[in-house]
XYZ file of C-alpha atoms in Angstrom:
463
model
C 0.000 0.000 0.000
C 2.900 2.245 0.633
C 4.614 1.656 -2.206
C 1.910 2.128 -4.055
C 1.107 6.001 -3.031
C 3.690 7.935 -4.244
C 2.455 6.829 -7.377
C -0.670 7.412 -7.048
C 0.016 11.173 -5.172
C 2.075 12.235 -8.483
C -0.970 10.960 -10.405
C -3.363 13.509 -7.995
C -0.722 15.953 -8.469
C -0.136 16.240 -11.798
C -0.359 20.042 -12.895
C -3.590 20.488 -15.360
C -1.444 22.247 -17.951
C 0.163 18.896 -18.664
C -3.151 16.816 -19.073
C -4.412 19.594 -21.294
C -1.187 19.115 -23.113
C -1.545 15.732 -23.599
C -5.476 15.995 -24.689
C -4.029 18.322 -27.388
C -1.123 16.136 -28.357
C -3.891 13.880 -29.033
C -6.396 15.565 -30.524
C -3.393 16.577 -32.887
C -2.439 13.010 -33.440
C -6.417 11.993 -33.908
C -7.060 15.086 -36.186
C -4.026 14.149 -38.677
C -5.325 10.937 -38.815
C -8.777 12.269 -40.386
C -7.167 14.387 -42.320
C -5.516 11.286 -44.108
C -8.504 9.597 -43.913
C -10.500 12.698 -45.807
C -7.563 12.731 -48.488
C -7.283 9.289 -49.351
C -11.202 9.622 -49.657
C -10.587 12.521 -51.632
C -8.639 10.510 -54.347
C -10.682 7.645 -54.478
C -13.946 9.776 -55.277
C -11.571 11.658 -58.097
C -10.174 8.362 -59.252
C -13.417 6.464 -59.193
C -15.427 9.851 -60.827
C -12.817 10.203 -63.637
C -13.322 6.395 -64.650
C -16.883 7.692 -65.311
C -16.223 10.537 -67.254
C -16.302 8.420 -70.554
C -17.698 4.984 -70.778
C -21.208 6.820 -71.769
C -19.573 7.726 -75.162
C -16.986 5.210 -75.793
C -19.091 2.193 -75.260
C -21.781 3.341 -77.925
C -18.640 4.504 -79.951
C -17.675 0.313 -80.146
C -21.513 -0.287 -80.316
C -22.659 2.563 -82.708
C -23.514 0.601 -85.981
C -25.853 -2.365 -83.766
C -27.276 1.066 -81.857
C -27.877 2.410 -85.454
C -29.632 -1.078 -86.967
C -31.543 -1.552 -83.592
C -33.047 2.134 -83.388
C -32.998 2.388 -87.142
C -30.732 5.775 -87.556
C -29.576 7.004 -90.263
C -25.986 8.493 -91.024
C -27.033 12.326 -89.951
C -29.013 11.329 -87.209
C -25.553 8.995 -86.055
C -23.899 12.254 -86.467
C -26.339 14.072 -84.300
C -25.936 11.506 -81.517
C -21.746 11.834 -80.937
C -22.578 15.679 -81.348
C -25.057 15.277 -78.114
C -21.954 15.139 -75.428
C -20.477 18.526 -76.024
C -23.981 20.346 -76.265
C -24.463 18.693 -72.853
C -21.327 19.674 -71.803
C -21.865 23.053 -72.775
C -25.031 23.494 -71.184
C -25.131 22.140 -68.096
C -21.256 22.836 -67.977
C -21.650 26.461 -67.484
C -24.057 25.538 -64.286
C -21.724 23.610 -62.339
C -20.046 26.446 -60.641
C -23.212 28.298 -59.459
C -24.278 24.665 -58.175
C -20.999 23.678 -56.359
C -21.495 27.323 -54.446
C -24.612 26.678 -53.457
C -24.566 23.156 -52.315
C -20.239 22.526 -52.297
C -18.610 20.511 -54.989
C -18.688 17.049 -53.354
C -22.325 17.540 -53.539
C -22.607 18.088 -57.238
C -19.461 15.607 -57.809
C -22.052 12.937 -55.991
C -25.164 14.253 -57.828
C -23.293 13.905 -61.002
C -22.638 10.334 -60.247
C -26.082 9.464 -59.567
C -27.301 11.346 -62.656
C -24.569 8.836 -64.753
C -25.549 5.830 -63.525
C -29.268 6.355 -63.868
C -29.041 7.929 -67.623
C -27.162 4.769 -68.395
C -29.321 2.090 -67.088
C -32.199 3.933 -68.608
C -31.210 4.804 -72.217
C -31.051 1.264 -73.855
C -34.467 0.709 -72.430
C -36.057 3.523 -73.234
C -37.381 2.746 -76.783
C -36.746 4.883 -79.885
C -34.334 7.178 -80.768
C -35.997 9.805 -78.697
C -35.604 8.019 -75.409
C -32.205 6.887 -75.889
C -31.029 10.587 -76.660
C -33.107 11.580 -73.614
C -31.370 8.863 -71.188
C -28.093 9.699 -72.812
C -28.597 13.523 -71.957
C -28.876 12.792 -68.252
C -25.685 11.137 -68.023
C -23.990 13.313 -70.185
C -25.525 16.227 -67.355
C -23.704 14.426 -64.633
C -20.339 14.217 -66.845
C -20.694 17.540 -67.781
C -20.745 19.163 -63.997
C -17.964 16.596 -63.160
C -15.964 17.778 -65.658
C -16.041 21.569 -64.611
C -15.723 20.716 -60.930
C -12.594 18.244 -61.171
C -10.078 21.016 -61.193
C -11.747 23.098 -58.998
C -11.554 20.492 -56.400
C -7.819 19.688 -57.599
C -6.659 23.432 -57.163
C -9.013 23.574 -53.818
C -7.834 20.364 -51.928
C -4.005 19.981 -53.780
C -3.137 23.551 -54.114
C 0.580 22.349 -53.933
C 0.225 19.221 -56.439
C -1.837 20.452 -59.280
C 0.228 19.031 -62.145
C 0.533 15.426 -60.412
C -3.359 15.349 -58.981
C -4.617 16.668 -62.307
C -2.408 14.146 -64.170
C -4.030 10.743 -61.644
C -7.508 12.095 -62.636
C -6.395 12.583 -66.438
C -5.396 8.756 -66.359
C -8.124 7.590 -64.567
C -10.481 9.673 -67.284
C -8.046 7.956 -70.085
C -8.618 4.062 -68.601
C -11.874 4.400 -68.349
C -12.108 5.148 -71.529
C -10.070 2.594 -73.112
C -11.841 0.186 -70.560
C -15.369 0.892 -72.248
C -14.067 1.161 -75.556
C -12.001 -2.323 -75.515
C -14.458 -4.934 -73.346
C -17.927 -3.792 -74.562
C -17.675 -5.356 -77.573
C -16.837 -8.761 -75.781
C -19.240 -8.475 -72.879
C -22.059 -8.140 -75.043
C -21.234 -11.393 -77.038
C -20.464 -13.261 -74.064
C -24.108 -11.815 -72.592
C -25.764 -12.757 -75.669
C -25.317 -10.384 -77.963
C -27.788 -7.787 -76.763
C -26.484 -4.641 -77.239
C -28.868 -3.315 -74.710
C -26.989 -4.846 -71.834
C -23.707 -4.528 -73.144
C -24.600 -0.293 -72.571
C -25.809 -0.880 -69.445
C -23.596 -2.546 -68.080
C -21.426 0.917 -67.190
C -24.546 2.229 -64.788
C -22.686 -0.717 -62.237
C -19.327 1.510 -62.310
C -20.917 4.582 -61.652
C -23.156 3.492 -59.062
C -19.292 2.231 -57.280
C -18.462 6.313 -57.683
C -21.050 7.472 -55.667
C -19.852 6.364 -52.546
C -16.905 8.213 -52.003
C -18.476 11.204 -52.122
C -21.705 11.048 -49.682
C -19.153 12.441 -46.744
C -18.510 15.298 -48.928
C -22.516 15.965 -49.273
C -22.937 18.629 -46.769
C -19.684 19.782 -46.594
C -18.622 17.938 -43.338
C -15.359 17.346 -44.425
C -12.841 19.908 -45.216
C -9.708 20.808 -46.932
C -5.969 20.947 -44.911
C -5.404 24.077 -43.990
C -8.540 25.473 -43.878
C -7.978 27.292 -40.555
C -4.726 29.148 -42.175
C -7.424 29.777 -44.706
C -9.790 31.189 -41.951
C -7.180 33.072 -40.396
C -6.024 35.183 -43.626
C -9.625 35.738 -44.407
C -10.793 37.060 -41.336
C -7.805 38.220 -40.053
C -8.353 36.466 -36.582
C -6.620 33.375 -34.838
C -8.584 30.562 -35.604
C -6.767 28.668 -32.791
C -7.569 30.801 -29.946
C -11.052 31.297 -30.899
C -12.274 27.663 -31.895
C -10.135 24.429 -31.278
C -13.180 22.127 -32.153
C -12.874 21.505 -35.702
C -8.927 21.167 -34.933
C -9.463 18.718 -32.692
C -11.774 16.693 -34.167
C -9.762 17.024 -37.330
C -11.991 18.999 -39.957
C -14.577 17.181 -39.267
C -16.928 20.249 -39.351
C -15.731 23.868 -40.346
C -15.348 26.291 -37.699
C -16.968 29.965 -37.773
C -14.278 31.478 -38.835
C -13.644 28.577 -42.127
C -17.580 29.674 -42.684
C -16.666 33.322 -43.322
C -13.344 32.333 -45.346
C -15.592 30.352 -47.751
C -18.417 33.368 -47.651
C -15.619 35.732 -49.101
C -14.322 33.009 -51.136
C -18.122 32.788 -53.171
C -17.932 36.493 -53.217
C -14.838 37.119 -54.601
C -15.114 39.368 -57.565
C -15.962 37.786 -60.623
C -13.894 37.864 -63.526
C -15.068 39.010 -66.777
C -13.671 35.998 -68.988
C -14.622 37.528 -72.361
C -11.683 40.131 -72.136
C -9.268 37.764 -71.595
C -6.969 36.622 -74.790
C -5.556 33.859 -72.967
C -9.113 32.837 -71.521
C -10.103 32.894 -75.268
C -7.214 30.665 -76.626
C -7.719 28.479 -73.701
C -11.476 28.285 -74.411
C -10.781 27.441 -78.461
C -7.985 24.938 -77.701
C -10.188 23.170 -75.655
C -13.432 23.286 -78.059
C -11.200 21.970 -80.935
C -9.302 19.233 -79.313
C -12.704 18.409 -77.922
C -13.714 18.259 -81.474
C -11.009 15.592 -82.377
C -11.828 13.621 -79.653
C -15.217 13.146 -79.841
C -14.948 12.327 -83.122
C -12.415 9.967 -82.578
C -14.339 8.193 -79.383
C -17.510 8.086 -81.717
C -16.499 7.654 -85.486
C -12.650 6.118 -85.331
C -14.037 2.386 -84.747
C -16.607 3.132 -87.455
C -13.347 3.569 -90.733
C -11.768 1.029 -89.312
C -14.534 -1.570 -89.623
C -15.628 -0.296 -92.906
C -11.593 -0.688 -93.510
C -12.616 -4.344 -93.057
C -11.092 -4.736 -90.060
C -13.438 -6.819 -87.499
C -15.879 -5.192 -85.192
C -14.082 -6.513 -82.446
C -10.522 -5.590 -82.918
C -11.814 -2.148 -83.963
C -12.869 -2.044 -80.959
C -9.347 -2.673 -79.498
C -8.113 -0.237 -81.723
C -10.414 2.451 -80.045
C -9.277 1.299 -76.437
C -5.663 1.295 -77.980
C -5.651 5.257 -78.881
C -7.576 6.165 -75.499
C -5.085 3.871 -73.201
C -2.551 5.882 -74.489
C -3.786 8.638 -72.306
C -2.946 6.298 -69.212
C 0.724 6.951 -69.063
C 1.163 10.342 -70.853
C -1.947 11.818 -68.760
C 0.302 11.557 -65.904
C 3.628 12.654 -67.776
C 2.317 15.799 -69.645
C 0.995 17.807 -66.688
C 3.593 17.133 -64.774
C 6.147 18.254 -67.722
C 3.808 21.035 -68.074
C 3.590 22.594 -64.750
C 7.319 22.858 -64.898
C 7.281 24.650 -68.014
C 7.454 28.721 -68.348
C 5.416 28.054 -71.973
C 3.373 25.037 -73.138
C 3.159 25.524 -76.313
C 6.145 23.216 -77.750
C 4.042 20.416 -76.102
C 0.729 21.346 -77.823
C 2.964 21.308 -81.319
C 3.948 17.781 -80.499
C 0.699 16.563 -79.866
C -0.668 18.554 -83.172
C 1.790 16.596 -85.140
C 1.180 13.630 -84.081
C -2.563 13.787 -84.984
C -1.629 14.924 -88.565
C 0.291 11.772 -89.278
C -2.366 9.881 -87.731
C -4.821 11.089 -89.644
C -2.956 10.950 -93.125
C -2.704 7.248 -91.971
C -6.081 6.722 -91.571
C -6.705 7.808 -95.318
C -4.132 6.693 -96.689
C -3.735 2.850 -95.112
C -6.583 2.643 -92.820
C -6.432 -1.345 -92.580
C -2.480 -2.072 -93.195
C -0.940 0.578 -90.658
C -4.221 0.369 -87.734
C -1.967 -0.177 -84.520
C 0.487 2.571 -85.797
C -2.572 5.302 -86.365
C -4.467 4.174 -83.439
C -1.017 5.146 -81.273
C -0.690 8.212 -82.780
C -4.312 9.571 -82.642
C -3.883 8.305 -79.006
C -0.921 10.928 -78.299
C -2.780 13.839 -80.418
C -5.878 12.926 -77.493
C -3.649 13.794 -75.033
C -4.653 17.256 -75.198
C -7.437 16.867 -73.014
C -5.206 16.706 -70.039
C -2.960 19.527 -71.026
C -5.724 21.692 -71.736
C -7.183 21.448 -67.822
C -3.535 21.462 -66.852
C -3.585 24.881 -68.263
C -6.879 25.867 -66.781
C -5.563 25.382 -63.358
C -2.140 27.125 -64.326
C -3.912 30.449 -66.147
C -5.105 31.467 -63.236
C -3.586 32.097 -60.192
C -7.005 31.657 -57.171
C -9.611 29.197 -56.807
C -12.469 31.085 -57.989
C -10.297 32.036 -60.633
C -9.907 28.308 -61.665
C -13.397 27.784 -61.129
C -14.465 30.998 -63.356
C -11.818 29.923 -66.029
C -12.487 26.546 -65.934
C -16.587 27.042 -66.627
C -15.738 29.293 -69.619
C -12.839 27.296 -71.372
C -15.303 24.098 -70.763
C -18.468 25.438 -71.817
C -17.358 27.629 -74.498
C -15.057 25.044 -75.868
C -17.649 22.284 -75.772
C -19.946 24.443 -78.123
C -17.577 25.035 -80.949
C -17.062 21.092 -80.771
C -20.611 20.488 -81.695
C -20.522 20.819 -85.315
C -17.672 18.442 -85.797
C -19.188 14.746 -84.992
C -22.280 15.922 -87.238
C -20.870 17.062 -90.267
C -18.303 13.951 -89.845
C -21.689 12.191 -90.136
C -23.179 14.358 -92.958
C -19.987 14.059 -95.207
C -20.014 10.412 -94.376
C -23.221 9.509 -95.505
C -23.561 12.132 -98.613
C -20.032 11.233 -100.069
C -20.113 7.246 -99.037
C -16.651 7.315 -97.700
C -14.087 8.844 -95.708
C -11.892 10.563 -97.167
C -13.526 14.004 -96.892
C -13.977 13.235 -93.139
C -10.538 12.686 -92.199
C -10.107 15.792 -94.347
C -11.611 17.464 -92.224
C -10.587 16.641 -89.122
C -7.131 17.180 -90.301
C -8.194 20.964 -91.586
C -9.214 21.305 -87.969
C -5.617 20.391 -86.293
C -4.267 23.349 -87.857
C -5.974 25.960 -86.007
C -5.555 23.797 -82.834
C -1.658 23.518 -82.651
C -1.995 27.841 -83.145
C -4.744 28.763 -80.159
C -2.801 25.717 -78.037
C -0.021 27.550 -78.533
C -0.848 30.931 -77.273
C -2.762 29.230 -74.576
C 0.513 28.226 -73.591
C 2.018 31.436 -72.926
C 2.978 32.445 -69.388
C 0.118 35.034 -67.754
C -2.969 34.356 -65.748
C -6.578 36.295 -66.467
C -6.703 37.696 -63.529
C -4.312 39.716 -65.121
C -6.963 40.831 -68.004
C -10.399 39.814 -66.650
C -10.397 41.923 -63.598
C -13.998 43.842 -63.720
């Protein structure tokens, strides 16, 4: 009993200033464990949304001419379905921002999900051309806001790793794509044939990408840092004030990260349309959206009326959008260490011209070689939202940027899969299609290239 008292007096005695210590040595250690928890969280909702972001289009790309024969389409009206994801894009693009303000981006991000999978399971099923261009337009809606939002939550959460986040969610985008693109084909034989459930078949993915995001619904989680964040926007100590978000490690904003976000929504908006750069951005992105669209819904098309099989056309599709896997992760990251982009937009230009002279002049003999280089030229996609997130140098300036270089861009790529279709079916061949899309590289490698150029529009769209 003696022995055991002194013990248990320096226990009694123990100064409160140390206990409080140690409470806030753990707190610390608990709240840097949900921070990990939030980020790895984070990155699985990117990396499982960005595996979404194309299936919807590259599965009916592999699928188009049994789509066509079971819904009875004709050439034009083929056309106007690949021309339906960039008016979707463009329309309910320009909306995401105003959403992800009023209800925070893992909201929409999740929203967007559930609009995906739904628009998928429904379209096939829907009966007629009508309904299928209906079901198609609601998960097209959910890609569209997805698309806008990904870099805003990139710049937002991974203000220090821009180039390597954006490049993960680039090669996620680019697998998915080649995933759709290279398996549909062969699922749908193996279920039958049915080229009904082959399409549906992607709603299962996206359904998988909704869960991530349901802690981000109502904002309970937030990003590292966002009490620094408080702090410089209110100009108060976010420490002495309120430890209980701290301690419980961000797992509900303080006050003072309320009023940071207020004046982060009302920070002044940025009039986009003054802005060269903004502009160049905007028609680099509409015309390598162009090329890819056609690509992802046309490219399977010459090479099976190139008499190569449906099925290994379909390999060829996944072949040029796999090749976004590795270089999706190498060009941002080469980019963000650039002073000027443009020598990599010239590279990418050139490679699509060779492709394309390929594909006219030896569609069937040199397929794996065009498919490869077509898959470079795609590459594009990630530079281009590399660039949004380096042209500006704030969040809302991302976000602002990023809704007018998508949306903008997205309409000027709506013509292109249409008249592909249109010159297809009036001239009974390809050669004035491929014409075309080569015309259309030209003016892409020049906007790319001053798109490229080292300035921000904060710079030029100040109001």
């Amino acid at each position: 009993m003696m022995g055991l008292m002194p013990s248990e007096e320096t226990r009694t005695m123990t100064p409160p200033t140390v206990r409080s210590s140690a409470a806030h040595d753990a707190g610390k250690t608990g709240g840097a464990s949900a921070r990990a928890w939030t980020m790895r969280l984070l990155v699985l909702g990117i990396v499982l949304s960005a595996l979404n972001l194309r299936p919807a289009i590259t599965s009916l790309g592999a699928l188009l001419e049994e789509v066509r024969d079971g819904l009875g389409m004709s050439g034009s009206v083929a056309g106007l379905l690949t021309s339906v994801p960039p008016l979707c894009f463009a329309v309910f693009g320009v909306m995401a921002p105003r959403l992800a303000r009023r209800f925070g981006a893992g909201a929409v991000v999740c929203a967007g999900m559930v609009a995906i999978a739904t628009g998928l399971l429904i379209r096939p099923y829907a009966g007629g051309t009508a309904g299928f261009l209906a079901g198609s337009a609601l998960a097209l809606m959910g890609i569209a806001v997805s698309n806008v939002l990904m870099p805003v939550i990139v710049k937002h959460w991974f203000p220090d790793r821009v180039g390597s986040m954006t490049g993960l969610y680039s090669m996620a985008l680019a697998l998915g794509t080649a995933l759709a693109a290279a398996v549909t084909v062969p699922l749908t034989d193996t279920l039958g044939g049915n080229w009904q459930t082959g399409l549906a078949l992607w709603a299962g993915l996206a359904v998988a990408a909704v869960l991530p995001w349901l802690p981000f619904v109502r904002g309970r989680l937030t990003p590292p840092g966002a009490e620094k964040a408080a702090q410089a926007a209110t100009g108060g100590d976010v420490s002495a004030g309120d430890t209980s978000a701290r301690d419980r490690g961000g797992a509900a904003p303080t006050q003072a990260f309320a009023r940071a976000e207020h004046a982060r929504v009302k920070a002044p908006r940025l009039r986009m349309a003054r802005s060269r750069t903004a502009w160049a951005l905007a028609v680099f992105f509409g015309l390598q959206a162009t090329a890819a669209y056609i690509t992802m819904g046309w490219m399977a098309q010459i090479f099976r009326d190139a008499g190569v099989p449906a099925g290994t056309a379909g390999l060829l599709l996944a072949v040029t959008m796999v090749m976004g896997v590795p270089l999706a992760f190498v060009i941002p990251r080469l980019a963000t260490r650039l002073p000027h982009q443009g020598p990599i937009v010239l590279a990418l230009g050139v490679c699509g011209l060779v492709g394309y002279a390929g594909l006219y002049l030896a569609p069937a003999a040199g397929a794996w070689a065009w498919a490869v280089l077509l898959g470079v030229a795609n590459c594009a996609f990630p530079l281009a939202l590399t660039m949004v997130g380096m042209r500006a140098r704030t969040g809302p300036g991302v976000a602002q940027l990023s809704a007018f270089a998508q949306s903008t861009g997205y309409l000027i790529s709506i013509p292109g899969p249409l008249l592909v279709g249109i010159l297809y079916q009036h001239s009974g061949g390809w050669g004035l299609p491929i014409a075309l899309m080569s015309a259309l590289m030209i003016p892409q490698m020049l906007v790319g290239f001053l798109a490229g150029r080292d300035r921000t529009v904060e710079d030029e769209a100040a109001s």
